[in-house]
XYZ file of C-alpha atoms in Angstrom:
337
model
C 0.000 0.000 0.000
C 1.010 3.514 -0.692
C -0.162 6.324 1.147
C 0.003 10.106 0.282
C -0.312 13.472 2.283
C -1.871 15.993 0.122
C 0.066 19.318 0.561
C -1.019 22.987 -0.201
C 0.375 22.868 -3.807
C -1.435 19.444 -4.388
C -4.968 20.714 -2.988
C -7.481 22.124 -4.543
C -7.779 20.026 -7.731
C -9.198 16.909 -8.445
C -8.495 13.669 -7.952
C -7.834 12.098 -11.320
C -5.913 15.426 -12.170
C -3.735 15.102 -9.608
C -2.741 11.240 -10.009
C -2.431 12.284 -14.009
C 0.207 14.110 -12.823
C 2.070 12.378 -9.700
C 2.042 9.004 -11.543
C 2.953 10.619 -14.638
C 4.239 6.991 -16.152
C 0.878 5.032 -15.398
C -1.905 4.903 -18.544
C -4.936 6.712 -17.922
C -6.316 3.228 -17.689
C -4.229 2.159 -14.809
C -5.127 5.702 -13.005
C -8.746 5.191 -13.379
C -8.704 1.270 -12.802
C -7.033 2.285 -8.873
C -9.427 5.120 -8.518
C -12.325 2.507 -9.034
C -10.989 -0.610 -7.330
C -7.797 0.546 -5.165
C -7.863 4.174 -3.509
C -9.350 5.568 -0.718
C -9.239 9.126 0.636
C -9.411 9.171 4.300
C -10.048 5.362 4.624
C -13.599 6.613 2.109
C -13.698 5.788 -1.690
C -14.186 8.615 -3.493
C -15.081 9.160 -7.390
C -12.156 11.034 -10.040
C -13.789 14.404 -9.047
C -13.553 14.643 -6.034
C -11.413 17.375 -5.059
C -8.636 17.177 -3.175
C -8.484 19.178 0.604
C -4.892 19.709 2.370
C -4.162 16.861 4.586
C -6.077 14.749 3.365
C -4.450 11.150 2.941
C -4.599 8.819 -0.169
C -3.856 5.429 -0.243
C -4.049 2.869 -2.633
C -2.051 -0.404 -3.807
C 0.154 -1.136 -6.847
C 3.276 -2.585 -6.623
C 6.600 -1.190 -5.968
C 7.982 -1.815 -9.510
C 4.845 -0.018 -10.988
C 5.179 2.901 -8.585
C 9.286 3.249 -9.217
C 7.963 2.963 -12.914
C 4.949 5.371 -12.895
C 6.776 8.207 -10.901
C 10.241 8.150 -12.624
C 11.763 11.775 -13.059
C 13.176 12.368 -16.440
C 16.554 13.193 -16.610
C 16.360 17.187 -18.187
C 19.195 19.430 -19.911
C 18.053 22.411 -18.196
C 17.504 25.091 -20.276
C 19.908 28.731 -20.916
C 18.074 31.458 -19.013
C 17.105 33.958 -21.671
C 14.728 36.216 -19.751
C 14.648 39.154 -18.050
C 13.085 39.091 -14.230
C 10.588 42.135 -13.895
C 9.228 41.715 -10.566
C 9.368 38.809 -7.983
C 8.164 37.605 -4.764
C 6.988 34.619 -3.054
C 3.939 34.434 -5.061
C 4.421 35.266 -8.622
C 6.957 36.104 -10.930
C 6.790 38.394 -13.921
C 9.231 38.154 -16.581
C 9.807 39.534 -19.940
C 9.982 36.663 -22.725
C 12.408 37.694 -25.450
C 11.855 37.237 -29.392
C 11.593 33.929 -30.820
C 11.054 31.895 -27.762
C 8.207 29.595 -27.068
C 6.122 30.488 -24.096
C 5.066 26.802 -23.823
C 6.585 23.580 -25.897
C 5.123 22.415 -28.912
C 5.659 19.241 -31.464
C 8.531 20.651 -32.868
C 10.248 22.269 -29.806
C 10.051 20.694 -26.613
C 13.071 21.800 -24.296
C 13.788 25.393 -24.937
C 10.456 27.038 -23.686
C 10.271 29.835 -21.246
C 8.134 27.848 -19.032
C 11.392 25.271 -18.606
C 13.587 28.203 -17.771
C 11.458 29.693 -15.476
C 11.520 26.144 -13.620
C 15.154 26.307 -13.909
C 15.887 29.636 -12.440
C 12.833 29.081 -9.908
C 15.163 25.455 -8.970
C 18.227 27.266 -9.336
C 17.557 29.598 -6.533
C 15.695 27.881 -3.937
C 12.232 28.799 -4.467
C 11.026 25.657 -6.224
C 11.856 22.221 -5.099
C 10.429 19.478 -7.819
C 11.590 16.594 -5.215
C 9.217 17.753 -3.015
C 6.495 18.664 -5.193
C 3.755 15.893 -6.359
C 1.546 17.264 -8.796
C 2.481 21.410 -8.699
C 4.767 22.885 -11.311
C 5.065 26.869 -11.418
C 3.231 27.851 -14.683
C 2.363 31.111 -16.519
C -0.910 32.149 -16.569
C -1.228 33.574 -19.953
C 1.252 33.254 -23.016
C 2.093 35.460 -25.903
C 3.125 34.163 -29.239
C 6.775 32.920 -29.896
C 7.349 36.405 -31.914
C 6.132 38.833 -29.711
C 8.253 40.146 -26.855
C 7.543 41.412 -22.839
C 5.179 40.708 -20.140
C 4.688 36.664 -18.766
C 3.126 36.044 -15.449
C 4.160 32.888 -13.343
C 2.445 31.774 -10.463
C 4.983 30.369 -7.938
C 2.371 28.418 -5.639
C -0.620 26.486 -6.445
C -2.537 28.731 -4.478
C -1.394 31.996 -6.412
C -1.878 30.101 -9.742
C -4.918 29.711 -9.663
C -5.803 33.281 -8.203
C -3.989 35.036 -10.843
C -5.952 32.297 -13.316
C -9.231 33.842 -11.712
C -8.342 37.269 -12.219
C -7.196 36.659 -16.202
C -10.790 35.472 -16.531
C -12.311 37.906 -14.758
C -13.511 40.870 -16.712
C -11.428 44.126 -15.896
C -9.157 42.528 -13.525
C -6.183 42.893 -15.700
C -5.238 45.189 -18.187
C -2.600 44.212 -20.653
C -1.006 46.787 -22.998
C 1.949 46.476 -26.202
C 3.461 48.501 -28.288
C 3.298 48.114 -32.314
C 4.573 49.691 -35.181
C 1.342 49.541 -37.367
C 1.552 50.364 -41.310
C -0.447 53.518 -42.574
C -0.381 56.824 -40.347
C -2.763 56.352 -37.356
C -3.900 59.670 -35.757
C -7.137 58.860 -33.251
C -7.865 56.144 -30.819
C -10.474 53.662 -31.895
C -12.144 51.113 -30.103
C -13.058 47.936 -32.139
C -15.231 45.152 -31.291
C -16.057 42.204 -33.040
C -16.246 38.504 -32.948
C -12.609 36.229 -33.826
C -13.068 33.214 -35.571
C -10.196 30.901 -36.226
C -9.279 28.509 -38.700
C -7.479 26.232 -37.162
C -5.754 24.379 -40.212
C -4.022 27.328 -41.335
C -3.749 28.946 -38.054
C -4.834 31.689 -39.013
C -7.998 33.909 -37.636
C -10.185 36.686 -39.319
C -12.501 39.076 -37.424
C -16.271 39.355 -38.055
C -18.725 42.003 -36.784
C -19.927 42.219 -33.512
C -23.076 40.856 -34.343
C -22.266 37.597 -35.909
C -23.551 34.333 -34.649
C -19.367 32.302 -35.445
C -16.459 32.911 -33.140
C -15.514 34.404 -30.104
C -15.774 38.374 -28.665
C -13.174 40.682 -28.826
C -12.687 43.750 -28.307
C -9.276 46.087 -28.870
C -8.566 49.933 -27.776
C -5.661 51.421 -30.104
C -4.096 54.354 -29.369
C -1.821 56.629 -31.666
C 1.621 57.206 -30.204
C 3.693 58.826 -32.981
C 2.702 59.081 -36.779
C 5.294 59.321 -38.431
C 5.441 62.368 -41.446
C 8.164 62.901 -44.087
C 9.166 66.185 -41.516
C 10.009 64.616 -38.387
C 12.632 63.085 -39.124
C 15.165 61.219 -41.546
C 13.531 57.611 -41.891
C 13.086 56.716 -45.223
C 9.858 55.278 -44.534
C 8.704 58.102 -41.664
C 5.443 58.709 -43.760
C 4.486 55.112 -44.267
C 4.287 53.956 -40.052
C 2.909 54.938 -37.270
C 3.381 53.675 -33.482
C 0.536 52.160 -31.570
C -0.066 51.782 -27.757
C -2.818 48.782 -27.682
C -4.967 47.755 -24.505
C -6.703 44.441 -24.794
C -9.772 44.111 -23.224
C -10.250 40.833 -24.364
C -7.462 38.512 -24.655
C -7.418 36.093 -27.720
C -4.889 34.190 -29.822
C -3.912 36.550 -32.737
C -6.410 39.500 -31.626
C -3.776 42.415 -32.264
C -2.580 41.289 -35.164
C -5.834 40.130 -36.585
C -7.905 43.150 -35.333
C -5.488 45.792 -36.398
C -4.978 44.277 -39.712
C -9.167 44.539 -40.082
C -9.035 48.300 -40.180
C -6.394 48.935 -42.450
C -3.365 48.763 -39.781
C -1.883 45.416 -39.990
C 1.442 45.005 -38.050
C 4.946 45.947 -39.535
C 6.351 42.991 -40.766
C 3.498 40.906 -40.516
C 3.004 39.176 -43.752
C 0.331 36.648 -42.331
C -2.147 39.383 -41.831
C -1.283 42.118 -43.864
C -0.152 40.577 -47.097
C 3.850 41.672 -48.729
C 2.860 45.409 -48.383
C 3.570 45.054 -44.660
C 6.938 43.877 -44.947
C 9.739 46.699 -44.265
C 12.901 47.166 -46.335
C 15.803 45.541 -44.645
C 13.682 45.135 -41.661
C 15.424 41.397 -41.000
C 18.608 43.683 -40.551
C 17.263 46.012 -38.217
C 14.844 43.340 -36.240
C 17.108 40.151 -36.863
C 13.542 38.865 -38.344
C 10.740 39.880 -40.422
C 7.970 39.227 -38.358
C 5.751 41.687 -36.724
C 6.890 43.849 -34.616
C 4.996 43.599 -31.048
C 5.779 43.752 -27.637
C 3.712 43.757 -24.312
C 5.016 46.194 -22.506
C 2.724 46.601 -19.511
C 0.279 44.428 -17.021
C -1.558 46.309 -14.637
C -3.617 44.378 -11.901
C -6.578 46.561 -11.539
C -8.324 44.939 -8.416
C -6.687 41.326 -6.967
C -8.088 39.756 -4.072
C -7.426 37.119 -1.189
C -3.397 36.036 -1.406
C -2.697 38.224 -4.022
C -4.655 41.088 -2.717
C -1.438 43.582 -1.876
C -1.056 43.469 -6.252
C -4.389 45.402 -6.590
C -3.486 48.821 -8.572
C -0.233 47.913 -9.062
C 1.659 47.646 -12.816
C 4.684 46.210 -13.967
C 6.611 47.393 -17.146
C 9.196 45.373 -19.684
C 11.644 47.745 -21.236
C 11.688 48.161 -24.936
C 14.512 45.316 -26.568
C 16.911 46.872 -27.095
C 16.877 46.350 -31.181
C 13.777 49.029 -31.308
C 15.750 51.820 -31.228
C 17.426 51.047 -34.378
C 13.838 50.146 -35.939
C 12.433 53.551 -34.901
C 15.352 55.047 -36.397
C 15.116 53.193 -39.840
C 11.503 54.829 -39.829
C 11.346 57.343 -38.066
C 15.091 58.894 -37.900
C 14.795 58.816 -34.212
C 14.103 56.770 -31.551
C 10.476 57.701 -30.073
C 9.902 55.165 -27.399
């Protein structure tokens, strides 16, 4: 027989979630066969979703070469740190992701995420033990996508996870904001609503009105920052870009680029949704890429409550990288930002 204490990190979720996890070996068969037949929760059977309470004990049989087996670590490479800390305590951690780097692992890239070197740095220094962890592995909360720059939030505690989950679904909670260089001169905030509908073949999404009865609501506040003219400065291109400060109110996949593209505005650089014209002379040069330019340079918590309560009102900012200045210059002759 094994038994189990559930800890702080391990409560709160339920029962077949949790065993997914700490006997991460075992086929969901073999999880749901012990649930049924072998596992009791305080000497009580209990069904897969149940959730889990702190101190509560499970026990259950399998045999020691199935347990060894079923809870095995994998040996990791860990992962070069290539993020920036913006803010830290025992709670959460807020870093800036750079260009190019998965927020999460896909099929094709599995290792270098920023969610493994968060793990790393969060083992490296003491604040995360995996040996004495069963099921709870600091996460982010949100992501952005593997070309756009700034602002990741990592809960550091089962507890603040899912908190800071709670607010991200909760309407107004959290404001996130980004900086864009947008194509065409933009001169007067607009708010636009509308409904996002993705294809997910192509991976690829297209906006429909507001009143549609396909996809999922959005809704995007751009404001002008600088538009550019051929007398500001020397940029060869000064008259052709403009500079965008973006809050979304909603948060979907592709909504900036997608949303900005609808009225006319699409994204330096981004050929996906605005086509060849959006592509900027020896912009690979200047960005080391010639992707869209796009970087989330602000989270503000606008009302947090219970652990996380002291983050209410407060923002956190990611710097500019540092190869903007020479894009605002190729445009612009001078750095605005």
């Amino acid at each position: 027989m094994k038994e189990l204490a559930i800890s702080k990190n391990d409560a709160g979720q339920r029962l077949d979630r949790f065993l997914k996890k700490y006997l991460a070996g075992a086929p969901l068969s073999a999880i749901y066969k012990i649930i049924r037949k072998d596992l009791k929760v305080d000497g009580r059977r209990r069904r897969e979703d149940h959730i889990l309470s702190e101190g509560e004990i499970l026990s259950f049989y399998v045999t020691d070469e199935e347990f060894e087996t079923w809870t095995a670590k994998k040996a990791v490479k860990r992962a070069k740190k290539q993020f920036r800390v913006i803010y830290e305590d025992d709670n959460i951690l807020i870093v800036s992701k750079p260009f190019g780097l998965l927020v999460h692992g896909d099929r094709n890239e599995k290792k270098e995420t920023l969610a493994n070197q968060v793990i790393d740095y969060l083992i490296e220094n003491g604040a995360y033990d995996p040996r004495a962890e069963k099921s709870f592995v600091p996460s982010p909360v949100h992501r952005l996508d593997r070309n756009t720059t700034g602002t990741v939030v990592f809960g550091k505690n089962a507890e603040a996870l899912r908190e800071l989950a709670a607010l991200f679904r909760e309407d107004g909670a959290v404001s996130k904001f980004y900086y864009t260089v947008v194509h065409g001169r933009l001169t007067e905030e607009v708010r636009l609503k509308g409904k996002l509908l993705k294809d997910e073949e192509r991976n690829v999404c297209r906006v429909l009105p507001e009143s549609a009865d396909r996809g999922k609501y959005i809704e995007t506040v751009v404001r002008p920052v600088y538009a550019g003219d051929n007398a500001s400065g020397s940029g060869r291109n000064a008259s052709g870009f403009s500079i965008a400060d973006v809050e979304l109110v909603t948060g979907r996949s592709h909504q900036i680029r997608a949303h900005l593209a609808s009225i006319g505005h699409p994204i330096a650089g981004d050929v996906k949704y605005g086509g060849k014209r959006t592509q900027v002379k020896d912009m690979d040069m200047v960005l080391g890429s010639t992707t869209q330019a796009l970087h989330a340079y602000k989270i503000r918590f606008n009302r947090a409550e219970g652990t996380l309560e002291y983050l209410s009102g407060q923002s956190f900012t990611a710097p500019l990288p540092a190869d903007w200045e020479p894009l605002q210059r190729g445009l612009f002759g001078k750095a605005v930002i």
